[in-house]
PDB file of C-alpha atoms and ligand atoms in Angstrom:
ATOM      1  CA  MET A 247     140.092 127.781 -64.169  1.00 51.00           C
ATOM      2  CA  THR A 248     141.213 124.975 -61.876  1.00 60.00           C
ATOM      3  CA  ARG A 249     143.326 125.830 -58.878  1.00 86.00           C
ATOM      4  CA  ILE A 250     147.062 125.981 -59.512  1.00 95.00           C
ATOM      5  CA  SER A 251     149.078 123.904 -57.046  1.00 95.00           C
ATOM      6  CA  HIS A 252     152.580 123.765 -58.605  1.00 97.00           C
ATOM      7  CA  HIS A 253     154.362 127.123 -58.739  1.00 97.00           C
ATOM      8  CA  LEU A 254     157.618 128.844 -59.698  1.00 96.00           C
ATOM      9  CA  THR A 255     160.567 128.807 -57.289  1.00 93.00           C
ATOM     10  CA  ASP A 256     161.782 132.011 -55.625  1.00 92.00           C
ATOM     11  CA  ALA A 257     165.060 131.664 -57.532  1.00 91.00           C
ATOM     12  CA  LEU A 258     163.263 131.708 -60.890  1.00 93.00           C
ATOM     13  CA  LEU A 259     161.042 134.647 -59.919  1.00 93.00           C
ATOM     14  CA  MET A 260     164.075 136.622 -58.683  1.00 90.00           C
ATOM     15  CA  ALA A 261     166.070 135.923 -61.824  1.00 91.00           C
ATOM     16  CA  TYR A 262     163.071 136.895 -63.929  1.00 93.00           C
ATOM     17  CA  SER A 263     162.685 140.100 -61.944  1.00 91.00           C
ATOM     18  CA  ALA A 264     166.378 140.896 -62.492  1.00 89.00           C
ATOM     19  CA  GLY A 265     166.061 140.138 -66.215  1.00 89.00           C
ATOM     20  CA  THR A 266     168.810 137.520 -66.194  1.00 89.00           C
ATOM     21  CA  LEU A 267     166.918 134.479 -67.518  1.00 92.00           C
ATOM     22  CA  PRO A 268     167.424 133.164 -71.065  1.00 92.00           C
ATOM     23  CA  GLU A 269     164.533 134.159 -73.306  1.00 94.00           C
ATOM     24  CA  ALA A 270     162.937 130.672 -73.388  1.00 94.00           C
ATOM     25  CA  PHE A 271     162.784 130.571 -69.565  1.00 95.00           C
ATOM     26  CA  SER A 272     161.654 134.178 -69.368  1.00 95.00           C
ATOM     27  CA  LEU A 273     158.763 133.365 -71.723  1.00 96.00           C
ATOM     28  CA  THR A 274     157.754 130.333 -69.631  1.00 97.00           C
ATOM     29  CA  VAL A 275     157.882 132.311 -66.376  1.00 96.00           C
ATOM     30  CA  ALA A 276     155.885 135.174 -67.944  1.00 96.00           C
ATOM     31  CA  THR A 277     153.271 132.706 -69.183  1.00 97.00           C
ATOM     32  CA  HIS A 278     152.862 131.062 -65.759  1.00 97.00           C
ATOM     33  CA  VAL A 279     152.701 134.485 -64.077  1.00 97.00           C
ATOM     34  CA  SER A 280     149.959 135.537 -66.501  1.00 95.00           C
ATOM     35  CA  MET A 281     147.916 132.499 -65.338  1.00 95.00           C
ATOM     36  CA  CYS A 282     148.757 132.585 -61.610  1.00 96.00           C
ATOM     37  CA  ASP A 283     147.688 135.254 -59.106  1.00 96.00           C
ATOM     38  CA  GLU A 284     149.976 133.841 -56.410  1.00 96.00           C
ATOM     39  CA  CYS A 285     153.193 134.049 -58.455  1.00 96.00           C
ATOM     40  CA  ARG A 286     152.176 137.447 -59.831  1.00 96.00           C
ATOM     41  CA  ALA A 287     151.973 138.727 -56.245  1.00 96.00           C
ATOM     42  CA  ARG A 288     155.331 137.149 -55.326  1.00 95.00           C
ATOM     43  CA  LEU A 289     156.905 138.658 -58.443  1.00 95.00           C
ATOM     44  CA  GLY A 290     155.544 142.077 -57.441  1.00 93.00           C
ATOM     45  CA  ALA A 291     157.360 141.733 -54.109  1.00 92.00           C
ATOM     46  CA  PHE A 292     160.651 140.814 -55.804  1.00 90.00           C
ATOM     47  CA  ASP A 293     160.228 143.727 -58.215  1.00 90.00           C
ATOM     48  CA  SER A 294     159.839 146.120 -55.254  1.00 88.00           C
ATOM     49  CA  ILE A 295     162.920 144.730 -53.513  1.00 83.00           C
ATOM     50  CA  GLY A 296     164.930 144.976 -56.727  1.00 78.00           C
ATOM     51  CA  GLY A 297     163.717 148.540 -57.292  1.00 75.00           C
ATOM     52  CA  ALA A 298     164.657 149.561 -53.750  1.00 77.00           C
ATOM     53  CA  LEU A 299     168.112 148.026 -54.118  1.00 74.00           C
ATOM     54  CA  LEU A 300     168.656 149.849 -57.392  1.00 69.00           C
ATOM     55  CA  GLU A 301     167.655 153.172 -55.834  1.00 72.00           C
ATOM     56  CA  GLU A 302     170.135 152.528 -53.038  1.00 72.00           C
ATOM     57  CA  ALA A 303     172.760 151.735 -55.656  1.00 69.00           C
ATOM     58  CA  ALA A 304     172.312 155.213 -57.085  1.00 67.00           C
ATOM     59  CA  GLU A 305     173.612 156.678 -53.795  1.00 63.00           C
ATOM     60  CA  PRO A 306     177.278 157.721 -53.937  1.00 57.00           C
ATOM     61  CA  MET A 307     178.263 155.418 -51.046  1.00 50.00           C
ATOM     62  CA  ALA A 308     176.829 152.296 -52.655  1.00 46.00           C
ATOM     63  CA  GLY A 309     180.217 150.940 -53.675  1.00 53.00           C
ATOM     64  CA  ASP A 310     180.288 147.254 -54.451  1.00 59.00           C
ATOM     65  CA  SER A 311     177.049 146.349 -52.759  1.00 64.00           C
ATOM     66  CA  LEU A 312     174.672 143.697 -53.980  1.00 65.00           C
ATOM     67  CA  ALA A 313     172.582 146.495 -55.416  1.00 67.00           C
ATOM     68  CA  ALA A 314     175.474 147.748 -57.514  1.00 66.00           C
ATOM     69  CA  THR A 315     176.052 144.243 -58.763  1.00 61.00           C
ATOM     70  CA  MET A 316     172.429 143.919 -59.722  1.00 65.00           C
ATOM     71  CA  ALA A 317     172.583 147.237 -61.493  1.00 67.00           C
ATOM     72  CA  ARG A 318     175.606 146.046 -63.448  1.00 61.00           C
ATOM     73  CA  ILE A 319     173.782 142.850 -64.390  1.00 60.00           C
ATOM     74  CA  ARG A 320     170.908 144.899 -65.731  1.00 66.00           C
ATOM     75  CA  ALA A 321     173.240 147.287 -67.520  1.00 66.00           C
ATOM     76  CA  ALA A 322     175.139 144.350 -69.029  1.00 58.00           C
ATOM     77  CA  GLY A 323     171.982 143.342 -70.777  1.00 54.00           C
ATOM     78  CA  GLY A 324     170.386 140.413 -69.098  1.00 50.00           C
ATOM     79  CA  THR A 325     167.497 139.688 -71.406  1.00 48.00           C
ATOM     80  CA  PRO A 326     165.019 142.498 -70.920  1.00 47.00           C
ATOM     81  CA  ARG A 327     161.973 140.669 -69.765  1.00 56.00           C
ATOM     82  CA  ALA A 328     158.528 140.989 -71.150  1.00 54.00           C
ATOM     83  CA  ARG A 329     156.151 142.593 -68.653  1.00 54.00           C
ATOM     84  CA  PRO A 330     153.517 140.081 -67.692  1.00 54.00           C
ATOM     85  CA  PRO A 331     150.310 141.392 -69.167  1.00 54.00           C
ATOM     86  CA  ALA A 332     146.986 141.260 -67.392  1.00 53.00           C
ATOM     87  CA  PRO A 333     145.597 137.733 -67.526  1.00 53.00           C
ATOM     88  CA  ARG A 334     143.692 137.033 -70.718  1.00 53.00           C
ATOM     89  CA  ARG A 335     142.253 133.624 -71.398  1.00 54.00           C
ATOM     90  CA  THR A 336     140.031 133.866 -74.435  1.00 65.00           C
ATOM     91  CA  GLY A 337     141.626 130.847 -76.110  1.00 84.00           C
ATOM     92  CA  VAL A 338     144.031 128.118 -75.010  1.00 89.00           C
ATOM     93  CA  LEU A 339     147.275 130.095 -75.263  1.00 93.00           C
ATOM     94  CA  PRO A 340     147.900 132.887 -72.717  1.00 94.00           C
ATOM     95  CA  ALA A 341     148.841 136.296 -74.102  1.00 92.00           C
ATOM     96  CA  PRO A 342     152.670 136.012 -73.758  1.00 93.00           C
ATOM     97  CA  LEU A 343     152.572 132.888 -75.938  1.00 94.00           C
ATOM     98  CA  CYS A 344     150.177 134.288 -78.524  1.00 93.00           C
ATOM     99  CA  ASP A 345     152.785 136.951 -79.231  1.00 89.00           C
ATOM    100  CA  TYR A 346     155.369 134.243 -80.068  1.00 92.00           C
ATOM    101  CA  VAL A 347     153.005 132.018 -82.013  1.00 93.00           C
ATOM    102  CA  GLY A 348     151.310 134.847 -83.881  1.00 91.00           C
ATOM    103  CA  GLY A 349     147.851 133.758 -82.760  1.00 93.00           C
ATOM    104  CA  ASP A 350     146.193 131.067 -80.680  1.00 93.00           C
ATOM    105  CA  LEU A 351     146.409 127.282 -81.151  1.00 92.00           C
ATOM    106  CA  GLU A 352     145.250 127.399 -84.762  1.00 93.00           C
ATOM    107  CA  ALA A 353     148.406 129.378 -85.635  1.00 94.00           C
ATOM    108  CA  VAL A 354     150.812 126.793 -84.157  1.00 95.00           C
ATOM    109  CA  ARG A 355     152.904 124.988 -86.773  1.00 93.00           C
ATOM    110  CA  TRP A 356     153.098 121.517 -85.249  1.00 94.00           C
ATOM    111  CA  ARG A 357     155.677 118.980 -86.388  1.00 91.00           C
ATOM    112  CA  PRO A 358     155.155 115.297 -85.619  1.00 87.00           C
ATOM    113  CA  VAL A 359     157.852 113.674 -83.483  1.00 79.00           C
ATOM    114  CA  GLY A 360     156.326 110.184 -83.446  1.00 74.00           C
ATOM    115  CA  MET A 361     153.379 108.234 -82.013  1.00 75.00           C
ATOM    116  CA  GLY A 362     151.008 111.164 -82.169  1.00 82.00           C
ATOM    117  CA  VAL A 363     153.246 113.525 -80.201  1.00 83.00           C
ATOM    118  CA  LYS A 364     153.808 116.871 -81.893  1.00 88.00           C
ATOM    119  CA  GLN A 365     156.009 119.815 -81.073  1.00 90.00           C
ATOM    120  CA  ALA A 366     156.536 123.387 -82.205  1.00 92.00           C
ATOM    121  CA  ILE A 367     159.820 125.103 -81.354  1.00 91.00           C
ATOM    122  CA  LEU A 368     159.302 128.778 -80.588  1.00 94.00           C
ATOM    123  CA  PRO A 369     161.620 131.479 -81.878  1.00 90.00           C
ATOM    124  CA  THR A 370     163.774 132.420 -78.879  1.00 91.00           C
ATOM    125  CA  ALA A 371     167.430 133.390 -78.481  1.00 89.00           C
ATOM    126  CA  LYS A 372     170.101 130.669 -78.265  1.00 85.00           C
ATOM    127  CA  GLY A 373     171.067 129.273 -74.854  1.00 84.00           C
ATOM    128  CA  ALA A 374     167.719 127.670 -74.064  1.00 90.00           C
ATOM    129  CA  THR A 375     164.865 126.209 -76.085  1.00 91.00           C
ATOM    130  CA  ALA A 376     161.127 126.743 -75.708  1.00 93.00           C
ATOM    131  CA  ARG A 377     158.683 124.379 -77.372  1.00 92.00           C
ATOM    132  CA  LEU A 378     155.012 123.652 -77.342  1.00 94.00           C
ATOM    133  CA  LEU A 379     154.288 119.950 -76.849  1.00 91.00           C
ATOM    134  CA  TYR A 380     151.115 118.141 -77.831  1.00 93.00           C
ATOM    135  CA  ILE A 381     150.856 114.781 -76.050  1.00 92.00           C
ATOM    136  CA  PRO A 382     147.859 112.551 -76.840  1.00 94.00           C
ATOM    137  CA  ALA A 383     145.810 111.399 -73.851  1.00 94.00           C
ATOM    138  CA  GLY A 384     147.564 108.518 -72.098  1.00 92.00           C
ATOM    139  CA  ALA A 385     150.879 108.893 -73.980  1.00 90.00           C
ATOM    140  CA  ALA A 386     154.161 109.083 -72.067  1.00 84.00           C
ATOM    141  CA  VAL A 387     157.444 110.903 -72.363  1.00 77.00           C
ATOM    142  CA  PRO A 388     160.101 108.153 -71.907  1.00 69.00           C
ATOM    143  CA  ASP A 389     162.047 107.971 -68.653  1.00 72.00           C
ATOM    144  CA  HIS A 390     164.710 110.661 -68.750  1.00 75.00           C
ATOM    145  CA  GLY A 391     167.024 112.773 -66.663  1.00 80.00           C
ATOM    146  CA  HIS A 392     168.197 116.341 -67.124  1.00 82.00           C
ATOM    147  CA  ARG A 393     171.589 117.939 -67.590  1.00 83.00           C
ATOM    148  CA  GLY A 394     170.190 121.356 -66.844  1.00 86.00           C
ATOM    149  CA  THR A 395     166.815 122.769 -65.912  1.00 89.00           C
ATOM    150  CA  GLU A 396     163.496 121.879 -67.493  1.00 92.00           C
ATOM    151  CA  LEU A 397     160.330 123.920 -66.939  1.00 94.00           C
ATOM    152  CA  THR A 398     157.067 122.331 -68.074  1.00 95.00           C
ATOM    153  CA  LEU A 399     153.917 124.435 -67.908  1.00 97.00           C
ATOM    154  CA  VAL A 400     150.530 122.838 -68.615  1.00 96.00           C
ATOM    155  CA  LEU A 401     148.273 124.869 -70.897  1.00 96.00           C
ATOM    156  CA  LYS A 402     145.540 122.288 -71.513  1.00 95.00           C
ATOM    157  CA  GLY A 403     144.792 118.798 -70.213  1.00 95.00           C
ATOM    158  CA  ALA A 404     147.069 117.368 -67.520  1.00 96.00           C
ATOM    159  CA  PHE A 405     150.027 115.087 -66.947  1.00 94.00           C
ATOM    160  CA  LEU A 406     151.023 112.780 -64.128  1.00 93.00           C
ATOM    161  CA  ASP A 407     154.559 112.479 -62.808  1.00 91.00           C
ATOM    162  CA  ASP A 408     154.937 109.818 -60.123  1.00 87.00           C
ATOM    163  CA  ASP A 409     152.105 110.617 -57.751  1.00 88.00           C
ATOM    164  CA  ARG A 410     151.912 114.274 -58.668  1.00 93.00           C
ATOM    165  CA  ARG A 411     149.314 115.653 -61.065  1.00 95.00           C
ATOM    166  CA  PHE A 412     149.924 118.788 -63.121  1.00 96.00           C
ATOM    167  CA  GLY A 413     146.831 120.518 -64.520  1.00 96.00           C
ATOM    168  CA  PRO A 414     146.309 123.776 -66.416  1.00 96.00           C
ATOM    169  CA  GLY A 415     148.568 126.525 -65.049  1.00 97.00           C
ATOM    170  CA  ASP A 416     150.742 124.112 -63.041  1.00 97.00           C
ATOM    171  CA  ILE A 417     154.490 124.257 -63.687  1.00 97.00           C
ATOM    172  CA  GLU A 418     157.023 121.501 -63.021  1.00 95.00           C
ATOM    173  CA  VAL A 419     160.581 122.615 -62.300  1.00 93.00           C
ATOM    174  CA  ALA A 420     162.939 119.674 -62.980  1.00 90.00           C
ATOM    175  CA  GLY A 421     166.635 119.912 -62.187  1.00 85.00           C
ATOM    176  CA  ALA A 422     169.631 117.661 -62.779  1.00 82.00           C
ATOM    177  CA  GLU A 423     168.681 115.492 -59.783  1.00 82.00           C
ATOM    178  CA  LEU A 424     165.308 114.384 -61.178  1.00 84.00           C
ATOM    179  CA  ASP A 425     164.631 111.345 -63.363  1.00 85.00           C
ATOM    180  CA  HIS A 426     161.030 111.064 -64.411  1.00 85.00           C
ATOM    181  CA  MET A 427     158.497 109.816 -66.925  1.00 84.00           C
ATOM    182  CA  PRO A 428     155.581 112.217 -67.299  1.00 88.00           C
ATOM    183  CA  VAL A 429     152.383 110.651 -68.700  1.00 90.00           C
ATOM    184  CA  ALA A 430     149.515 112.632 -70.225  1.00 93.00           C
ATOM    185  CA  ASP A 431     146.271 112.150 -68.329  1.00 93.00           C
ATOM    186  CA  ILE A 432     143.832 109.708 -69.895  1.00 90.00           C
ATOM    187  CA  GLY A 433     140.992 112.199 -70.018  1.00 90.00           C
ATOM    188  CA  ASP A 434     142.286 114.697 -72.544  1.00 93.00           C
ATOM    189  CA  ASP A 435     145.195 115.469 -74.846  1.00 95.00           C
ATOM    190  CA  CYS A 436     147.819 117.556 -73.050  1.00 95.00           C
ATOM    191  CA  ILE A 437     149.380 120.745 -74.385  1.00 96.00           C
ATOM    192  CA  CYS A 438     152.442 122.063 -72.532  1.00 95.00           C
ATOM    193  CA  LEU A 439     155.044 124.752 -72.876  1.00 96.00           C
ATOM    194  CA  ALA A 440     158.477 123.299 -72.087  1.00 93.00           C
ATOM    195  CA  ALA A 441     161.759 125.186 -71.708  1.00 93.00           C
ATOM    196  CA  THR A 442     165.131 123.437 -71.438  1.00 90.00           C
ATOM    197  CA  ASP A 443     168.692 124.732 -71.259  1.00 87.00           C
ATOM    198  CA  ALA A 444     170.407 121.412 -72.066  1.00 78.00           C
ATOM    199  CA  PRO A 445     169.474 118.224 -73.929  1.00 71.00           C
ATOM    200  CA  LEU A 446     167.604 115.587 -71.924  1.00 70.00           C
ATOM    201  CA  ARG A 447     169.304 112.294 -71.021  1.00 70.00           C
ATOM    202  CA  PHE A 448     167.164 109.345 -72.043  1.00 64.00           C
ATOM    203  CA  ARG A 449     167.630 106.068 -70.184  1.00 63.00           C
ATOM    204  CA  ALA A 450     166.619 103.674 -72.932  1.00 57.00           C
ATOM    205  CA  LEU A 451     168.523 103.234 -76.158  1.00 53.00           C
ATOM    206  CA  ILE A 452     165.579 103.429 -78.532  1.00 48.00           C
ATOM    207  CA  PRO A 453     164.341 106.858 -77.540  1.00 48.00           C
ATOM    208  CA  ARG A 454     167.938 108.063 -77.602  1.00 49.00           C
ATOM    209  CA  LEU A 455     168.404 106.810 -81.142  1.00 49.00           C
ATOM    210  CA  ALA A 456     164.959 107.332 -82.562  1.00 47.00           C
ATOM    211  CA  GLN A 457     162.804 110.185 -81.448  1.00 38.00           C
ATOM    212  CA  PRO A 458     162.576 111.948 -78.156  1.00 43.00           C
ATOM    213  CA  PHE A 459     158.981 110.931 -77.487  1.00 41.00           C
ATOM    214  CA  LEU A 460     157.355 107.520 -77.765  1.00 36.00           C
ATOM    215  CA  ARG A 461     154.074 106.152 -76.600  1.00 32.00           C
ATOM    216  CA  ILE A 462     154.639 103.516 -73.930  1.00 26.00           C
TER     217      ILE A 462
HETATM  218 ZN1   ZN B 325     152.225 130.220 -59.527  1.00 62.07          ZN
HETATM  219 ZN1   ZN B 326     161.826 116.060 -67.884  1.00 62.07          ZN
END
């Protein structure tokens, strides 16, 4: 596999460790972690810190410490996260995704969204949406901004965003401050897993009115 150069933020790994992410984000984090040794190691460190804090919270003097708060968050039912399984790359889809799709790529039920772009929304809890995107080589996602957070994880092929290139295993974390226009690399069709917690804001009228993805 090619080297991964775009990783998860500490904030996302911590929230995943604490089990407080919406399911769609949790799935995307778990999928990246299953492909990335570096983030798996960082997650292990956060898990140990969280575990130590929880043990401390069990002490009678813990009171209203951070640990107690974290314990309450867990008890209040932040989404219980899926344990990242050992990496398994027999097909295109990593193991956490195969569980949602019910198989590898051949089991995905794609729906066309225009100009050769296809998507498949995955069954996750409300609050955030996870979808697989199929973007033909050279096609672009129109210029857009974000109201919330968007995670885009490359599973196959690559996309370019400004001067940055995202290949297999790379994850782009886009927040409200970023406007961008990702373009699938010319060489190969691109398959991504994308998670969003709010609708995107498209700059141009036509994509707003018509379909979210157009070839440019
Ligand atoms: Zn990583
Ligand atoms: Zn975006």
